[in-house]
Amino acid sequence: MSVTYSLFYLLALWAFLLGAASGLLYEAFRLLHRLHPRATWLIFLEDLLFCLICACGLLLLFFNLSYGRMRFYAFVFMAIGFLLWYFTVGKLFQKALSCLASRMRPHLLRVRAWGHTKLQTVLVAHAAKKGFGGSSFIRRKQDA
């Protein structure tokens, strides 16, 4: 069974594109990591999911373009695509996100403070309906 060189070139091209796409996916997972930085078990599961998605992508490439045979250059081209994304567009993406976060932070803090105030108001109103806990104390004194 002879394989044409066009399949080798296609595999290299698609591996490069898969590497860039996995770089984009990695940026999405980095955003999720920022939402819960202390939940290490959740970060571990997200990283595991990222690795499984990348492995499935490579398996699909190998099955479709090299008749199921693993080619080392596909791994190399995927790594090149990922690193090219990470050090170019990924850096710009991170800078844009940090700029957006610094602009949004005061607004989010204001909304958070407003929500906290409303929650405390509801809790105080609920405690006032119950007599701030004094009704059970008064009942005990009347029973004695």
PDB file of C-alpha atoms in Angstrom:
ATOM      1  CA  MET A   1       0.000   0.000   0.000  1.00  0.00           C
ATOM      2  CA  SER A   2       1.644   3.179  -1.094  1.00  0.00           C
ATOM      3  CA  VAL A   3       0.805   6.500   0.457  1.00  0.00           C
ATOM      4  CA  THR A   4       0.968   9.620  -1.626  1.00  0.00           C
ATOM      5  CA  TYR A   5       2.990  12.549  -0.456  1.00  0.00           C
ATOM      6  CA  SER A   6      -0.092  14.734  -0.493  1.00  0.00           C
ATOM      7  CA  LEU A   7      -1.397  12.836   2.546  1.00  0.00           C
ATOM      8  CA  PHE A   8       1.848  13.559   4.382  1.00  0.00           C
ATOM      9  CA  TYR A   9       1.499  17.246   3.591  1.00  0.00           C
ATOM     10  CA  LEU A  10      -2.163  17.221   4.590  1.00  0.00           C
ATOM     11  CA  LEU A  11      -1.325  15.507   7.864  1.00  0.00           C
ATOM     12  CA  ALA A  12       1.352  18.113   8.599  1.00  0.00           C
ATOM     13  CA  LEU A  13      -0.996  20.980   7.743  1.00  0.00           C
ATOM     14  CA  TRP A  14      -3.901  19.607   9.763  1.00  0.00           C
ATOM     15  CA  ALA A  15      -1.617  18.837  12.703  1.00  0.00           C
ATOM     16  CA  PHE A  16      -0.393  22.434  12.614  1.00  0.00           C
ATOM     17  CA  LEU A  17      -4.000  23.702  12.519  1.00  0.00           C
ATOM     18  CA  LEU A  18      -4.952  21.304  15.313  1.00  0.00           C
ATOM     19  CA  GLY A  19      -2.108  22.709  17.391  1.00  0.00           C
ATOM     20  CA  ALA A  20      -3.366  26.256  16.842  1.00  0.00           C
ATOM     21  CA  ALA A  21      -6.933  25.174  17.665  1.00  0.00           C
ATOM     22  CA  SER A  22      -5.720  23.465  20.822  1.00  0.00           C
ATOM     23  CA  GLY A  23      -3.979  26.730  21.736  1.00  0.00           C
ATOM     24  CA  LEU A  24      -7.327  28.511  21.430  1.00  0.00           C
ATOM     25  CA  LEU A  25      -8.958  25.799  23.536  1.00  0.00           C
ATOM     26  CA  TYR A  26      -6.180  26.172  26.098  1.00  0.00           C
ATOM     27  CA  GLU A  27      -6.995  29.899  26.382  1.00  0.00           C
ATOM     28  CA  ALA A  28     -10.593  28.987  27.198  1.00  0.00           C
ATOM     29  CA  PHE A  29      -9.417  26.596  29.900  1.00  0.00           C
ATOM     30  CA  ARG A  30      -7.091  29.282  31.285  1.00  0.00           C
ATOM     31  CA  LEU A  31     -10.123  31.531  31.640  1.00  0.00           C
ATOM     32  CA  LEU A  32     -11.903  28.792  33.557  1.00  0.00           C
ATOM     33  CA  HIS A  33      -8.837  28.391  35.789  1.00  0.00           C
ATOM     34  CA  ARG A  34      -9.032  32.086  36.681  1.00  0.00           C
ATOM     35  CA  LEU A  35     -12.652  31.706  37.780  1.00  0.00           C
ATOM     36  CA  HIS A  36     -11.746  29.176  40.473  1.00  0.00           C
ATOM     37  CA  PRO A  37      -8.016  29.404  41.240  1.00  0.00           C
ATOM     38  CA  ARG A  38      -8.203  27.526  44.543  1.00  0.00           C
ATOM     39  CA  ALA A  39     -10.178  24.504  43.331  1.00  0.00           C
ATOM     40  CA  THR A  40      -7.173  22.402  42.352  1.00  0.00           C
ATOM     41  CA  TRP A  41      -9.236  19.254  41.826  1.00  0.00           C
ATOM     42  CA  LEU A  42     -11.410  21.090  39.292  1.00  0.00           C
ATOM     43  CA  ILE A  43      -8.346  22.479  37.520  1.00  0.00           C
ATOM     44  CA  PHE A  44      -6.970  18.940  37.356  1.00  0.00           C
ATOM     45  CA  LEU A  45     -10.193  17.683  35.761  1.00  0.00           C
ATOM     46  CA  GLU A  46     -10.173  20.544  33.247  1.00  0.00           C
ATOM     47  CA  ASP A  47      -6.566  19.807  32.320  1.00  0.00           C
ATOM     48  CA  LEU A  48      -7.416  16.147  31.918  1.00  0.00           C
ATOM     49  CA  LEU A  49     -10.318  17.083  29.647  1.00  0.00           C
ATOM     50  CA  PHE A  50      -8.011  19.305  27.587  1.00  0.00           C
ATOM     51  CA  CYS A  51      -5.530  16.450  27.147  1.00  0.00           C
ATOM     52  CA  LEU A  52      -8.299  14.050  26.135  1.00  0.00           C
ATOM     53  CA  ILE A  53      -9.642  16.492  23.536  1.00  0.00           C
ATOM     54  CA  CYS A  54      -6.167  16.970  22.058  1.00  0.00           C
ATOM     55  CA  ALA A  55      -5.554  13.209  22.010  1.00  0.00           C
ATOM     56  CA  CYS A  56      -8.880  12.600  20.269  1.00  0.00           C
ATOM     57  CA  GLY A  57      -8.008  15.247  17.696  1.00  0.00           C
ATOM     58  CA  LEU A  58      -4.690  13.603  16.963  1.00  0.00           C
ATOM     59  CA  LEU A  59      -6.280  10.173  16.758  1.00  0.00           C
ATOM     60  CA  LEU A  60      -8.786  11.457  14.232  1.00  0.00           C
ATOM     61  CA  LEU A  61      -5.963  12.894  12.169  1.00  0.00           C
ATOM     62  CA  PHE A  62      -3.990   9.667  12.292  1.00  0.00           C
ATOM     63  CA  PHE A  63      -6.959   7.507  11.366  1.00  0.00           C
ATOM     64  CA  ASN A  64      -8.071   9.750   8.519  1.00  0.00           C
ATOM     65  CA  LEU A  65      -4.790  10.857   6.982  1.00  0.00           C
ATOM     66  CA  SER A  66      -2.192   8.178   7.727  1.00  0.00           C
ATOM     67  CA  TYR A  67      -4.261   4.985   7.840  1.00  0.00           C
ATOM     68  CA  GLY A  68      -3.963   4.727  11.613  1.00  0.00           C
ATOM     69  CA  ARG A  69      -0.186   4.992  11.728  1.00  0.00           C
ATOM     70  CA  MET A  70       1.296   7.511  14.105  1.00  0.00           C
ATOM     71  CA  ARG A  71       3.728   9.856  12.448  1.00  0.00           C
ATOM     72  CA  PHE A  72       6.247  11.713  14.588  1.00  0.00           C
ATOM     73  CA  TYR A  73       6.175  14.814  12.428  1.00  0.00           C
ATOM     74  CA  ALA A  74       2.455  15.238  13.198  1.00  0.00           C
ATOM     75  CA  PHE A  75       3.319  15.640  16.880  1.00  0.00           C
ATOM     76  CA  VAL A  76       6.048  18.118  15.964  1.00  0.00           C
ATOM     77  CA  PHE A  77       3.741  20.172  13.744  1.00  0.00           C
ATOM     78  CA  MET A  78       1.032  20.162  16.399  1.00  0.00           C
ATOM     79  CA  ALA A  79       3.530  21.417  18.967  1.00  0.00           C
ATOM     80  CA  ILE A  80       4.700  24.112  16.542  1.00  0.00           C
ATOM     81  CA  GLY A  81       1.108  25.211  15.920  1.00  0.00           C
ATOM     82  CA  PHE A  82       0.361  25.309  19.637  1.00  0.00           C
ATOM     83  CA  LEU A  83       3.524  27.243  20.472  1.00  0.00           C
ATOM     84  CA  LEU A  84       2.988  29.673  17.618  1.00  0.00           C
ATOM     85  CA  TRP A  85      -0.521  30.383  18.894  1.00  0.00           C
ATOM     86  CA  TYR A  86       0.616  30.582  22.514  1.00  0.00           C
ATOM     87  CA  PHE A  87       3.455  33.045  21.940  1.00  0.00           C
ATOM     88  CA  THR A  88       1.681  35.299  19.426  1.00  0.00           C
ATOM     89  CA  VAL A  89      -2.109  35.433  19.507  1.00  0.00           C
ATOM     90  CA  GLY A  90      -2.279  33.896  22.992  1.00  0.00           C
ATOM     91  CA  LYS A  91      -0.165  36.685  24.481  1.00  0.00           C
ATOM     92  CA  LEU A  92      -2.303  39.328  22.766  1.00  0.00           C
ATOM     93  CA  PHE A  93      -5.422  37.549  24.005  1.00  0.00           C
ATOM     94  CA  GLN A  94      -4.132  37.539  27.597  1.00  0.00           C
ATOM     95  CA  LYS A  95      -3.245  41.239  27.425  1.00  0.00           C
ATOM     96  CA  ALA A  96      -6.675  42.069  26.043  1.00  0.00           C
ATOM     97  CA  LEU A  97      -8.339  40.064  28.819  1.00  0.00           C
ATOM     98  CA  SER A  98      -6.294  41.718  31.550  1.00  0.00           C
ATOM     99  CA  CYS A  99      -7.114  45.147  30.089  1.00  0.00           C
ATOM    100  CA  LEU A 100     -10.798  44.240  29.962  1.00  0.00           C
ATOM    101  CA  ALA A 101     -10.678  42.888  33.518  1.00  0.00           C
ATOM    102  CA  SER A 102      -9.047  46.068  34.843  1.00  0.00           C
ATOM    103  CA  ARG A 103     -11.752  48.152  33.195  1.00  0.00           C
ATOM    104  CA  MET A 104     -14.576  45.921  34.402  1.00  0.00           C
ATOM    105  CA  ARG A 105     -13.324  45.447  37.970  1.00  0.00           C
ATOM    106  CA  PRO A 106     -14.766  48.708  39.422  1.00  0.00           C
ATOM    107  CA  HIS A 107     -18.153  48.011  37.855  1.00  0.00           C
ATOM    108  CA  LEU A 108     -18.190  44.442  39.102  1.00  0.00           C
ATOM    109  CA  LEU A 109     -17.200  45.555  42.595  1.00  0.00           C
ATOM    110  CA  ARG A 110     -20.052  48.063  42.591  1.00  0.00           C
ATOM    111  CA  VAL A 111     -22.546  45.379  41.541  1.00  0.00           C
ATOM    112  CA  ARG A 112     -21.135  43.030  44.162  1.00  0.00           C
ATOM    113  CA  ALA A 113     -21.479  45.676  46.878  1.00  0.00           C
ATOM    114  CA  TRP A 114     -25.056  46.411  45.780  1.00  0.00           C
ATOM    115  CA  GLY A 115     -25.913  42.687  45.894  1.00  0.00           C
ATOM    116  CA  HIS A 116     -24.296  42.307  49.299  1.00  0.00           C
ATOM    117  CA  THR A 117     -26.278  45.280  50.630  1.00  0.00           C
ATOM    118  CA  LYS A 118     -29.540  43.839  49.305  1.00  0.00           C
ATOM    119  CA  LEU A 119     -28.773  40.437  50.801  1.00  0.00           C
ATOM    120  CA  GLN A 120     -27.984  41.938  54.204  1.00  0.00           C
ATOM    121  CA  THR A 121     -31.198  43.976  54.056  1.00  0.00           C
ATOM    122  CA  VAL A 122     -33.234  40.838  53.424  1.00  0.00           C
ATOM    123  CA  LEU A 123     -31.453  38.982  56.237  1.00  0.00           C
ATOM    124  CA  VAL A 124     -32.047  41.798  58.721  1.00  0.00           C
ATOM    125  CA  ALA A 125     -35.708  42.028  57.703  1.00  0.00           C
ATOM    126  CA  HIS A 126     -36.071  38.278  58.184  1.00  0.00           C
ATOM    127  CA  ALA A 127     -34.401  38.500  61.609  1.00  0.00           C
ATOM    128  CA  ALA A 128     -36.685  41.419  62.524  1.00  0.00           C
ATOM    129  CA  LYS A 129     -39.767  39.331  61.761  1.00  0.00           C
ATOM    130  CA  LYS A 130     -38.511  36.754  64.219  1.00  0.00           C
ATOM    131  CA  GLY A 131     -37.804  39.399  66.843  1.00  0.00           C
ATOM    132  CA  PHE A 132     -34.024  39.234  66.451  1.00  0.00           C
ATOM    133  CA  GLY A 133     -34.017  36.024  68.454  1.00  0.00           C
ATOM    134  CA  GLY A 134     -35.569  37.647  71.499  1.00  0.00           C
ATOM    135  CA  SER A 135     -38.922  35.915  71.200  1.00  0.00           C
ATOM    136  CA  SER A 136     -37.549  32.578  72.387  1.00  0.00           C
ATOM    137  CA  PHE A 137     -35.875  34.332  75.328  1.00  0.00           C
ATOM    138  CA  ILE A 138     -39.113  36.110  76.245  1.00  0.00           C
ATOM    139  CA  ARG A 139     -41.131  32.904  75.965  1.00  0.00           C
ATOM    140  CA  ARG A 140     -38.765  31.119  78.315  1.00  0.00           C
ATOM    141  CA  LYS A 141     -39.119  33.864  80.932  1.00  0.00           C
ATOM    142  CA  GLN A 142     -42.921  33.768  80.755  1.00  0.00           C
ATOM    143  CA  ASP A 143     -43.028  29.987  81.117  1.00  0.00           C
ATOM    144  CA  ALA A 144     -40.987  30.051  84.321  1.00  0.00           C
TER     145      ALA A 144
END
